[in-house]
Coordinates of C-alpha atoms in Angstrom, one line a residue:
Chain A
X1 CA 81.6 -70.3 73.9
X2 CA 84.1 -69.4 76.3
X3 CA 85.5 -65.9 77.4
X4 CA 89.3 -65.4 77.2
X5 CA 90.8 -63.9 80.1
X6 CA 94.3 -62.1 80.8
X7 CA 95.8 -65.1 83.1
X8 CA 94.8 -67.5 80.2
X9 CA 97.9 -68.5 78.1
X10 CA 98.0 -67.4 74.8
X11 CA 98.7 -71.1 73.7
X12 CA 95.2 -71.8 74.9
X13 CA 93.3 -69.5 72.9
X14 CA 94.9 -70.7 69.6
X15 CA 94.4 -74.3 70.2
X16 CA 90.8 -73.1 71.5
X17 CA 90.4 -71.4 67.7
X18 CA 92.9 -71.5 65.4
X19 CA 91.4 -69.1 63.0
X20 CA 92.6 -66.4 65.7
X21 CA 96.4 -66.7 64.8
X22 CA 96.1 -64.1 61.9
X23 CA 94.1 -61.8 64.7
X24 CA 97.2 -62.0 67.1
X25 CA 99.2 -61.6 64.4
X26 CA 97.6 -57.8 64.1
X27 CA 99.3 -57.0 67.5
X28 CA 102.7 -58.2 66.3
X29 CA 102.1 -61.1 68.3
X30 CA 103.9 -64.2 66.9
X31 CA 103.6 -68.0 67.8
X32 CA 106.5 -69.4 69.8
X33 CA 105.4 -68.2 73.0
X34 CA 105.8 -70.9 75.0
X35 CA 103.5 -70.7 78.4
X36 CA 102.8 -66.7 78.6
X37 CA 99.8 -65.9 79.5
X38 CA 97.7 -62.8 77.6
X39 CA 99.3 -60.8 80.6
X40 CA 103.0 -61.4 80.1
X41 CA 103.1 -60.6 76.3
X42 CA 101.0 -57.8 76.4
X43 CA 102.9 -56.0 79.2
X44 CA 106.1 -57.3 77.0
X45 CA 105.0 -55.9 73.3
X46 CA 103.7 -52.6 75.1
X47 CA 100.0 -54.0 74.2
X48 CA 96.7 -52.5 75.3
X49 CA 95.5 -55.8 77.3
X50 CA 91.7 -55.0 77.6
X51 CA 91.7 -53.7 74.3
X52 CA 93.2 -57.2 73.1
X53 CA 90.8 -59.3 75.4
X54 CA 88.2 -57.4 73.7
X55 CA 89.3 -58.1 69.6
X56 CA 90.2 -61.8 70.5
X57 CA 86.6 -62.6 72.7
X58 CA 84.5 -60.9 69.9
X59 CA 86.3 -62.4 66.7
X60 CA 86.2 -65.9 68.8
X61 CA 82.1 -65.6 69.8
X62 CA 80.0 -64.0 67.3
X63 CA 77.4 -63.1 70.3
X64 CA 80.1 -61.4 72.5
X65 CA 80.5 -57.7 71.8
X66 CA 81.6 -55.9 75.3
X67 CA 80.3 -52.4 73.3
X68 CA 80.8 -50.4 76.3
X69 CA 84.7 -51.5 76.6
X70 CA 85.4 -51.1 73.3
X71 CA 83.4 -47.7 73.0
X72 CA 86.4 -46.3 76.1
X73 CA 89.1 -47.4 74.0
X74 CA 90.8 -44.7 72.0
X75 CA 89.7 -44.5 68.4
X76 CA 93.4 -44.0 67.0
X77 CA 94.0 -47.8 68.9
X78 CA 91.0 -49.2 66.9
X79 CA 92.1 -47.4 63.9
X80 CA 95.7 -48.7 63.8
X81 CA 94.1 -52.2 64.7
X82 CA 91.8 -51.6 61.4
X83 CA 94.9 -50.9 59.4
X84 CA 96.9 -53.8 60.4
X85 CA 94.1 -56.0 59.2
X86 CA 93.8 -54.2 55.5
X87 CA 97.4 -55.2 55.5
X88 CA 96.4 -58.8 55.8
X89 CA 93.3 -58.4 53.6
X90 CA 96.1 -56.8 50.8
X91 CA 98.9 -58.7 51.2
X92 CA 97.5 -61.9 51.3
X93 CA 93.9 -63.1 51.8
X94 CA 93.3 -61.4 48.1
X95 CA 96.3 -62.7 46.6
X96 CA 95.6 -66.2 47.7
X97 CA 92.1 -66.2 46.4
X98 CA 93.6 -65.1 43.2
X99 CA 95.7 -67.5 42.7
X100 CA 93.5 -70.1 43.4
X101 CA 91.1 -68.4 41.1
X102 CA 93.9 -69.0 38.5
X103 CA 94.7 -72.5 39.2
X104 CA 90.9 -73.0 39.1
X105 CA 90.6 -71.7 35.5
X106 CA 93.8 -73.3 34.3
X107 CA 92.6 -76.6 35.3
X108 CA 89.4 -76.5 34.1
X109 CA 88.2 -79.2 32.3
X110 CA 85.0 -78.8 29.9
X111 CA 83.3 -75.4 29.4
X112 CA 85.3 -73.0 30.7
X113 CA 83.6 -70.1 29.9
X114 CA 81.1 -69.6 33.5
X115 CA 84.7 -70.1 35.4
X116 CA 85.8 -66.4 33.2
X117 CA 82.5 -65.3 35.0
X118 CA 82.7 -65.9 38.3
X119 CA 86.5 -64.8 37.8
X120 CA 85.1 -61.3 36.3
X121 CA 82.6 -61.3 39.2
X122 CA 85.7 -61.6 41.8
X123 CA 87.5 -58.8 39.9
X124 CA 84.8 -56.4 40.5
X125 CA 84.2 -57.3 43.7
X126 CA 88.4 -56.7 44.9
X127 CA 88.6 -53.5 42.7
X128 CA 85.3 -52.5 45.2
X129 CA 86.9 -53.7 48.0
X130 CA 90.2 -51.9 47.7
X131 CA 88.4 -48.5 47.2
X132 CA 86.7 -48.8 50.2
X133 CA 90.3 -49.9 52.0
X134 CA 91.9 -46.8 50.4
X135 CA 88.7 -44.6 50.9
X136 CA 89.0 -45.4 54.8
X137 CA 93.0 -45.0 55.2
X138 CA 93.0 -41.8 52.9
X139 CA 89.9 -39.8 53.9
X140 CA 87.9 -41.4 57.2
X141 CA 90.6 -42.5 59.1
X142 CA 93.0 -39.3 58.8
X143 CA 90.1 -37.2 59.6
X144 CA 89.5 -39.2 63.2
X145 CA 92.8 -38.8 64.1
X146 CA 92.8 -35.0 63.3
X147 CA 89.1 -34.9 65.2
X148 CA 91.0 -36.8 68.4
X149 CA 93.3 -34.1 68.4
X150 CA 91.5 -31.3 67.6
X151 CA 92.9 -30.3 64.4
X152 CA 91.6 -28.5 61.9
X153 CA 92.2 -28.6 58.9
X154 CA 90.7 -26.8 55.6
X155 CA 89.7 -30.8 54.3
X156 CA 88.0 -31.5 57.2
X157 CA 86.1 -28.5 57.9
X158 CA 83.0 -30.0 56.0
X159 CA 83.6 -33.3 56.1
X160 CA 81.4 -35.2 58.7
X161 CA 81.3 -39.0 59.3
X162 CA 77.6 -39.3 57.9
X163 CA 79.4 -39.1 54.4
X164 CA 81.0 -42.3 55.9
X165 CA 78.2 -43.9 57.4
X166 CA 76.3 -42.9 53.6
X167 CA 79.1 -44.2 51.3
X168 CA 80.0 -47.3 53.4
X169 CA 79.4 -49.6 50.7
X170 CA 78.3 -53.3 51.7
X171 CA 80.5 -55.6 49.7
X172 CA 79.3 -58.3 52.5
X173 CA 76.7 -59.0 49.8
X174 CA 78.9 -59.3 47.0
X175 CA 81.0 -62.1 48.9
X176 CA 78.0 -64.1 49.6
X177 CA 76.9 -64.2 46.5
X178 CA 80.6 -65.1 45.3
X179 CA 79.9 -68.1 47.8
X180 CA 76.1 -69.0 46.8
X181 CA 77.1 -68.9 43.0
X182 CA 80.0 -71.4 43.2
X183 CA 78.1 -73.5 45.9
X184 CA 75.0 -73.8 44.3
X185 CA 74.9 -72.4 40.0
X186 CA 78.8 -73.7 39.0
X187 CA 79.2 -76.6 37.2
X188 CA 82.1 -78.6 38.6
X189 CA 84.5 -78.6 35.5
X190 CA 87.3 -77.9 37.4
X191 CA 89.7 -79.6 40.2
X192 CA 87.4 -79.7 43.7
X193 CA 90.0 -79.5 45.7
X194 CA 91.4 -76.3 44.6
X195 CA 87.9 -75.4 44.7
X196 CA 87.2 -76.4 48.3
X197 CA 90.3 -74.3 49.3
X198 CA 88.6 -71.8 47.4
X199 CA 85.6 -71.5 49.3
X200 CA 87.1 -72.4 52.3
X201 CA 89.2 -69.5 52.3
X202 CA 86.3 -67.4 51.1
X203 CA 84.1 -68.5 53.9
X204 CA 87.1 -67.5 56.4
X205 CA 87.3 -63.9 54.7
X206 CA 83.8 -63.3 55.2
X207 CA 83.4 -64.2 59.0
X208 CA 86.9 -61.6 59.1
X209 CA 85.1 -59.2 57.2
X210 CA 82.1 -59.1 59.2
X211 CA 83.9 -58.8 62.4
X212 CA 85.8 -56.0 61.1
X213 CA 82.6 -54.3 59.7
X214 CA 81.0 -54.9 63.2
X215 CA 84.0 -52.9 65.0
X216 CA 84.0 -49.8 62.4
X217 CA 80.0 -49.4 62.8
X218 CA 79.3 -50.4 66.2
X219 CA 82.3 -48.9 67.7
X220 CA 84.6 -46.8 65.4
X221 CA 81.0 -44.5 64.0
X222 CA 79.5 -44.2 67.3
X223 CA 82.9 -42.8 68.6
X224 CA 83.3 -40.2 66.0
X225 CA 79.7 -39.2 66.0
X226 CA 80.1 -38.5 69.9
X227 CA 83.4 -36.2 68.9
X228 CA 81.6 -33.9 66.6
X229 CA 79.1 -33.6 68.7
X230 CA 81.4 -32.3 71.8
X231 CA 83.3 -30.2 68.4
X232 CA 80.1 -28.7 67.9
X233 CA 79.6 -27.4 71.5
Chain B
X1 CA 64.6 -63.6 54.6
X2 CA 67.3 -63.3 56.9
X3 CA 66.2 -63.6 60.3
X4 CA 67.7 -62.4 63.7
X5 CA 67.0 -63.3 67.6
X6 CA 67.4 -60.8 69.7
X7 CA 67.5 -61.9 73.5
X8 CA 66.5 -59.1 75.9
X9 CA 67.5 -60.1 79.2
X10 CA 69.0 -58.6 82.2
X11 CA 70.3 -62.4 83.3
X12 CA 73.4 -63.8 81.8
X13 CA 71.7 -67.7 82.6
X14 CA 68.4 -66.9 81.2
X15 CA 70.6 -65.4 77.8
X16 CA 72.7 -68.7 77.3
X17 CA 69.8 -70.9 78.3
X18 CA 67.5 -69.6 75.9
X19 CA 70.4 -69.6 73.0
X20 CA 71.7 -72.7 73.9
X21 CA 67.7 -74.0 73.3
X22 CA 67.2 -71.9 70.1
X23 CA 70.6 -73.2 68.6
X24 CA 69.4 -76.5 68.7
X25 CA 66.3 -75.6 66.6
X26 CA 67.7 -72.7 64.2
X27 CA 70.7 -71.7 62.4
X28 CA 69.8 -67.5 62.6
X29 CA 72.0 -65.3 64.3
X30 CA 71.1 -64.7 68.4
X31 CA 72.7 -61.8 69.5
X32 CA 71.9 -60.8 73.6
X33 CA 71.9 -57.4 75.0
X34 CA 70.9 -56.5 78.7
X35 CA 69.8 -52.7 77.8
X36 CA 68.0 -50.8 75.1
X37 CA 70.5 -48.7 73.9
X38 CA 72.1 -52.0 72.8
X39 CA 69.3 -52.5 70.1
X40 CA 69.1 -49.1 68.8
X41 CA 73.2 -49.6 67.9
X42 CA 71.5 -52.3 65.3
X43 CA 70.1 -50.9 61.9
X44 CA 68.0 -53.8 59.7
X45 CA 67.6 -54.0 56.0
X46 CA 64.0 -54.6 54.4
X47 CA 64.9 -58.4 54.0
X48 CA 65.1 -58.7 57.6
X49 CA 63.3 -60.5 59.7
X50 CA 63.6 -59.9 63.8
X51 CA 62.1 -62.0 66.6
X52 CA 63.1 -60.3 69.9
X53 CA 62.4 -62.1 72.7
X54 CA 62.5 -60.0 76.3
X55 CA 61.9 -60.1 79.7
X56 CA 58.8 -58.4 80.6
X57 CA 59.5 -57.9 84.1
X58 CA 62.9 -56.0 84.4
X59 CA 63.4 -54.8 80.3
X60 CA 60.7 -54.0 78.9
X61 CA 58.5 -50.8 80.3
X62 CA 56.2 -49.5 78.5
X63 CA 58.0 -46.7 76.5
X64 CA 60.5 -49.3 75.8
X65 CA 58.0 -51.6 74.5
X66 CA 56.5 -49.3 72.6
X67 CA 59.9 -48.1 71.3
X68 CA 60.5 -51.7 70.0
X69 CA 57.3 -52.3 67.9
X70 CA 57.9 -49.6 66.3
X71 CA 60.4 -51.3 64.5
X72 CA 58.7 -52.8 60.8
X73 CA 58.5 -56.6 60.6
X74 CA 59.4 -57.5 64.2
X75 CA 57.7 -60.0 66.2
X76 CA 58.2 -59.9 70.1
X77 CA 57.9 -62.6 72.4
X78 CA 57.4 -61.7 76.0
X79 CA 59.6 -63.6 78.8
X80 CA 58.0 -63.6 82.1
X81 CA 59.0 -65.2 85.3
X82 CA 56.3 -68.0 85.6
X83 CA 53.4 -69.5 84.4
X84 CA 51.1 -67.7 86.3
X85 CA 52.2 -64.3 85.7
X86 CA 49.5 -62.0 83.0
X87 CA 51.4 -60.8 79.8
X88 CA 51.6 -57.2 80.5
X89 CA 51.0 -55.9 77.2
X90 CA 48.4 -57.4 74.9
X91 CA 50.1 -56.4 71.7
X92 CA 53.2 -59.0 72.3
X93 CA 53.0 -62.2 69.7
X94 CA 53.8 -64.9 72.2
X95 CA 54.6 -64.9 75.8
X96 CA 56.6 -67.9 76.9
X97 CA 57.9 -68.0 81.0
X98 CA 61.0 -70.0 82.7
X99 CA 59.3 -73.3 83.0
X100 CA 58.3 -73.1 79.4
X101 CA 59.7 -76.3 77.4
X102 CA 61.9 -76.3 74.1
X103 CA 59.4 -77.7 72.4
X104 CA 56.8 -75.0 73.4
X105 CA 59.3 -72.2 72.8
X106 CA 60.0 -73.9 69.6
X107 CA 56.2 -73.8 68.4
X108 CA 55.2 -70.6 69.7
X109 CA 58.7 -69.3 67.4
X110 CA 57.8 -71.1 64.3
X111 CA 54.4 -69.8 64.5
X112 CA 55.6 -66.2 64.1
X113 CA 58.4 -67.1 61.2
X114 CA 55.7 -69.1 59.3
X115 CA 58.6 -70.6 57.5
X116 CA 62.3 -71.6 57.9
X117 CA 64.7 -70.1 56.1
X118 CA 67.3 -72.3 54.8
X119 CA 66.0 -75.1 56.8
X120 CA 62.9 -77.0 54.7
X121 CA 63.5 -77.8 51.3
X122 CA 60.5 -77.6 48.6
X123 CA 61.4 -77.9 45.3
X124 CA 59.0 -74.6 44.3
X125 CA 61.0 -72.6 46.2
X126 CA 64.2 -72.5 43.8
X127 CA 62.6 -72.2 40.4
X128 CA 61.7 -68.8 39.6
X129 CA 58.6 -67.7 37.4
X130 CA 58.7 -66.9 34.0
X131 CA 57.9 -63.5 35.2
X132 CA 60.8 -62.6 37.6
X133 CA 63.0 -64.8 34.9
X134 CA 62.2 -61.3 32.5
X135 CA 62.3 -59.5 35.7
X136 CA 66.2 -61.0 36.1
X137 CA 66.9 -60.4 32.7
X138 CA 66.3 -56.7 32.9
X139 CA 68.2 -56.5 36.0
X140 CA 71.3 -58.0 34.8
X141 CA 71.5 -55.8 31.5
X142 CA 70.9 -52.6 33.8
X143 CA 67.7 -51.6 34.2
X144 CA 66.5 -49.1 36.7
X145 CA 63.5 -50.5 38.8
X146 CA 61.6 -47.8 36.7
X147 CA 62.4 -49.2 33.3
X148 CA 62.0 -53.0 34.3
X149 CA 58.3 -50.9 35.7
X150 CA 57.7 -49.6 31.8
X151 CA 58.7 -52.3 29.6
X152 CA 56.5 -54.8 31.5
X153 CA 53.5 -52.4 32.6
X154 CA 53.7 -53.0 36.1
X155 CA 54.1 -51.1 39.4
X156 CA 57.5 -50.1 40.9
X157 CA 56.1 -51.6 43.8
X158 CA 55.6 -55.0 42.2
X159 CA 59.2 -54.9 40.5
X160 CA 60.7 -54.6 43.5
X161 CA 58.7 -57.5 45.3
X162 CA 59.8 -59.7 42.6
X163 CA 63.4 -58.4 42.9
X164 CA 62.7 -59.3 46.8
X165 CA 61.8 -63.2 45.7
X166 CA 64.4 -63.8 43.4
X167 CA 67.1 -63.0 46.3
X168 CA 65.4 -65.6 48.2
X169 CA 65.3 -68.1 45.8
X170 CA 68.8 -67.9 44.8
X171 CA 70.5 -66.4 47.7
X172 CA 72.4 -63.3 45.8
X173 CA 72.0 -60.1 46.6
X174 CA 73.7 -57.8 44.6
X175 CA 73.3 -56.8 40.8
X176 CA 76.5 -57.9 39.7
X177 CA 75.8 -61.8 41.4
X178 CA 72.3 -61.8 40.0
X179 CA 74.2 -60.5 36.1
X180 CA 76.7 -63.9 37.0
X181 CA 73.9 -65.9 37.7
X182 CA 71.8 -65.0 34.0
X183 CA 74.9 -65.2 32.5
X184 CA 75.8 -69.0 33.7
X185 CA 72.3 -69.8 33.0
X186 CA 72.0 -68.8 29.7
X187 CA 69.3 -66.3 30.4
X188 CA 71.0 -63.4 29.0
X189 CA 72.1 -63.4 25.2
X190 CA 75.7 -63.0 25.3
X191 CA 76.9 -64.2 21.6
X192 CA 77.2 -60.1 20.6
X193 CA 78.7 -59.0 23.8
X194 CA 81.6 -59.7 26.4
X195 CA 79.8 -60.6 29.3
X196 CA 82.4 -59.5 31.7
X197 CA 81.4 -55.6 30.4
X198 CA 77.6 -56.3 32.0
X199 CA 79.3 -57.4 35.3

């Protein structure tokens, strides 16, 4: 697998790996950008370029993960990064897999009634997965920023990332288990093609998920447990 | 079982090498890391299963060594520069050098694993007993380990090693997947209930 570098034009990594448009897309970063290099629009949208090297090379190869780089970066840059890719999550990975979902269930042909399973099963699993979404953007991520900064505030005077670490809920499980039952338990009374897009998006989602998962526990936790240390001194 | 490489080695050429070989054999994860501190960033789950395989003339002294078995389950497989070269420590599972060939690397791996995950196919493997079927069934309408323990006068400890094999036989992990999974195969009674409300 191949490293991305800053004189490499951006054009390159996407036809290298397309599924690292949406990734791009977290730094504002648009296609249409003719022969620029990683450089060019980084210095132009006021980008962090190592930071960006760093989020592309480690989504793109699933054994790179330059720890120490990304451990110097400012927490508040990984957090804003972390947002942005809720967002996508939110505003449209979840709603295309429900639609999907729905096209599935309306075309279903015979017994429809393990479909209304699965379709409960994926229900539970997004009402999980936006807690944890709103859990982080309401609770864990305000308090880094105030930690960065040295605020204190009366919320966060007993709060401590190891509630975090504790209540950081794997729904990694509950995806591949959406995936197994579908691949291997469903009958197929329903249209496989909608069903292939299904899964394909699913599989997608995951490999996101896990990357994302991999920043906020290798980087993001270690970076917050080394601030309260230095607080406590 | 889900099972993990770990390459421990200070040189980049050795790392790809030795994935490059591995990759070709196995579909587990390989992650490489040049230091210790690398490792201890990783935290495993019970259903785990890690072979680390590290230089033992640069990365692994002593204290590390010993720091490493310590974790549960994993198996370590000594890299040293050349054939002729004594494994240092007698407690490593394999010792493999640079001139060592795929197929001996291969066989010296697969004798640690003891099985593939994911990769053979026998047809016992999927269907699950009659016991961890009422083991399933318990699961899915709620039970605590400690009442599936009661109502079938067995250990904890046993519940949870059957728990353990049905996740390897059907791949699902959580409660809710393994409640889907009764439900679709008509292992759980659902004509007086809504079987969304046990998911």
């Amino acid at each position: 697998m191949e490293i991305f570098k800053e004189n490499d034009k951006m054009a390159r990594l996407i036809r290298a790996n397309y599924h690292l448009l949406p990734v791009i897309n977290r730094f504002g970063i648009l296609p249409g950008f003719r022969d620029k290099t990683v450089s060019d629009i980084c210095e132009e949208k006021k980008i962090n370029k190592n930071f960006f090297l760093a989020i592309v090379n480690t989504f793109h190869n699933p054994e790179f993960f330059p720890q120490k780089e990304l451990l110097e970066c400012s927490p508040v840059l990984i957090i804003d990064y972390l947002i942005r890719t809720h967002h996508y999550y939110t505003s449209y990975v979840l709603p295309k897999m429900e639609q999907l979902l729905t096209r599935l269930i309306s075309g279903c042909t015979g017994k429809c009634s393990e479909l209304n399973t699965i379709d409960a099963f994926y229900k539970k699993y997004k009402k999980e997965l936006l807690n944890h979404i709103e859990y982080e953007e309401t609770v864990v991520f305000p308090y880094i920023k105030d930690l960065e900064q040295n605020i204190q505030s009366p919320d966060n005077k007993k709060y401590s990332i190891k509630q975090f670490k504790e209540e950081h809920s794997n729904v990694e499980n509950q995806i591949n288990d959406l995936k197994n039952l579908i691949i291997k338990y469903l009958k197929p009374v329903y249209n496989v093609n909608v069903c292939n897009e299904f899964l394909i998006t699913l599989f997608r989602f995951e490999k996101d998920l896990l990357d994302h998962a991999r920043i906020e526990d290798h980087i993001l936790i270690p970076q917050v447990v080394e601030m309260e240390k230095n607080k406590k001194k | 079982m889900n099972t993990k490489f770990f390459i421990f080695h200070p040189s980049q050429i050795i790392q790809k090498g030795l994935s490059t070989i591995l990759k070709e054999y196995f579909l587990f994860e390989i992650i490489s890391i040049t230091e210790m501190e690398e490792f201890d960033l990783f935290s495993f789950t019970d259903d785990e299963f890690i072979i680390l395989l590290g230089d033992i003339e640069w990365c692994m002294s002593e204290r590390v060594f010993t720091r490493i078995k310590s974790y549960p389950g994993i198996k370590i497989i000594g890299i040293s520069p050349s054939s002729e070269s004594k494994p240092v420590y007698p407690d490593l599972d394999h010792t493999i050098n640079l001139f060592s060939t795929p197929g001996e690397i291969y066989t010296k791996i697969v004798s640690c694993t003891g099985e593939l995950e994911g990769n053979t196919y026998n047809p016992e493997d999927e269907e699950l007993t009659s016991r961890e079927k009422e083991v399933l069934k318990l699961v899915a309408t709620g039970h605590s380990n400690k009442m599936i323990a009661d109502l079938l006068f067995i250990s904890i400890h046993t519940v949870i090693s059957h728990r353990k094999n049905i996740t390897k036989k059907l791949g699902i992990k959580s409660i809710s997947g393994l409640t889907v999974y009764a439900i679709i195969n008509n292992l759980i009674d659902t004509s007086g209930i809504n079987p969304d409300d046990l998911i």
